[in-house]
Amino acid sequence: MKDVFLYDAIRSPRTRAKATGGLHGLTPPALLKPLYQALEARNQLDPLTVSEVVLGCVTQHGEQAANIAKTSALYAGWPDSVAGLTVHRFCSSSIDAIALAGLKIAAGYTQAIVAGGIEMMSRVPMLSDEARVFSDPHYALQHQMLLMGSGADLIATRIGASREECDAVALQSQQRATIAQQEGRFQSIVPIETPEKLVDEDECVRADMTLERLSRLPAAFAELGAAGADQLQLNRFPELGAIEHVHTMGNSPAMCDAAAMVLLGDEDLGRSLGIAPKARLVHSTTACGEPLEVVSGCITATEKLLADHKMAAQDIDLFEVHEAFAATVVKTRQALGIDNACLNVNGGVIALGHPMGATGAIMTGTLIDELHRQKLSTGIVAASGAAGSGSALLLERC
């Protein structure tokens, strides 16, 4: 098997998933086009070198339907010979895109692949594809498919995470993201020109957030619980007695628009382009845990990744783990014993925003940049999908 290297990791800014958001005026292919162009310019990359584009996208509907990996490459003017694959494993989709690309390169099938993800939630809203498991409660319960917030409240209930703990996670995410933004740590951002303006920074960060403001927000998922989710969870876990609804709009991921791309290749690619790799992809994995917790798969995948390499959390310098609601972060600390100083040091999606299909690739770029900034060696990036699934990557700084 060949070594697999990450030569570049870039992304757009993350902007609010509203008509007033900075990227709303662009179609999804129009947002991806400047990223294709940036990969070419930054790496002296001839697109003919790339065999395939693999992109994660969750809501493959409307402007994001019809294999956006292939159609966006054509829209960007890349050669017809470049294949396209769009993957969907919910919110871990772009981690899986990177993993699939890495496996193909490691096996010697190809020399270079571009992987990443896209989600324009202001133009193609979450659940707008009307999947029956999310629109028909009875059908959903038959398939053990609950919405993410209900799963997060079950996680909180099972581990005893209080509303105060969850709000503290959210505040820390906002504070760390604010510092990272002020210090210019997000080196992977590519400024995006829209018809209205140049968009060059993340919009969702709330530098003025306080615990008092967070504490005043109402529970967001109690109504879903009353509609049947609570009872299904209590049937599985009768010892709980009741589900505690601790998640609000303030300690949940922020919806947003963004895209991200990673250039992966073998050692020969770097030689031919005259560029050095930023990181080596050591290993990737996918794992599934309790489906009714919905969003705890990032923990299960990280546990499997560590076990596969006979490593402990203390052997890893940095973790970028999906802030799939605040209780997932609390459980991550408890289950893995991760030092808080090594976990999501630049904030997470609660503060920065969660463009579902792109989040994993964005986190990958953030991790690589931070490993280089601190001159550290190893890092893990992990994200939850839905129904308990999760995927993770182990990276080594070059």
mmCIF file with all atom_site columns, C-alpha atoms in Angstrom, residues 251 295 380:
data_model
loop_
_atom_site.group_PDB
_atom_site.id
_atom_site.type_symbol
_atom_site.label_atom_id
_atom_site.label_alt_id
_atom_site.label_comp_id
_atom_site.label_asym_id
_atom_site.label_entity_id
_atom_site.label_seq_id
_atom_site.pdbx_PDB_ins_code
_atom_site.Cartn_x
_atom_site.Cartn_y
_atom_site.Cartn_z
_atom_site.occupancy
_atom_site.B_iso_or_equiv
_atom_site.pdbx_formal_charge
_atom_site.auth_seq_id
_atom_site.auth_comp_id
_atom_site.auth_asym_id
_atom_site.auth_atom_id
_atom_site.pdbx_PDB_model_num
ATOM 1 C CA . ASN A 1 251 ? -25.738 24.987 22.418 1.00 0.00 ? 251 ASN A CA 1
ATOM 2 C CA . VAL A 1 295 ? -24.976 11.879 16.982 1.00 0.00 ? 295 VAL A CA 1
ATOM 3 C CA . ILE A 1 380 ? -7.627  13.003 14.835 1.00 0.00 ? 380 ILE A CA 1
#
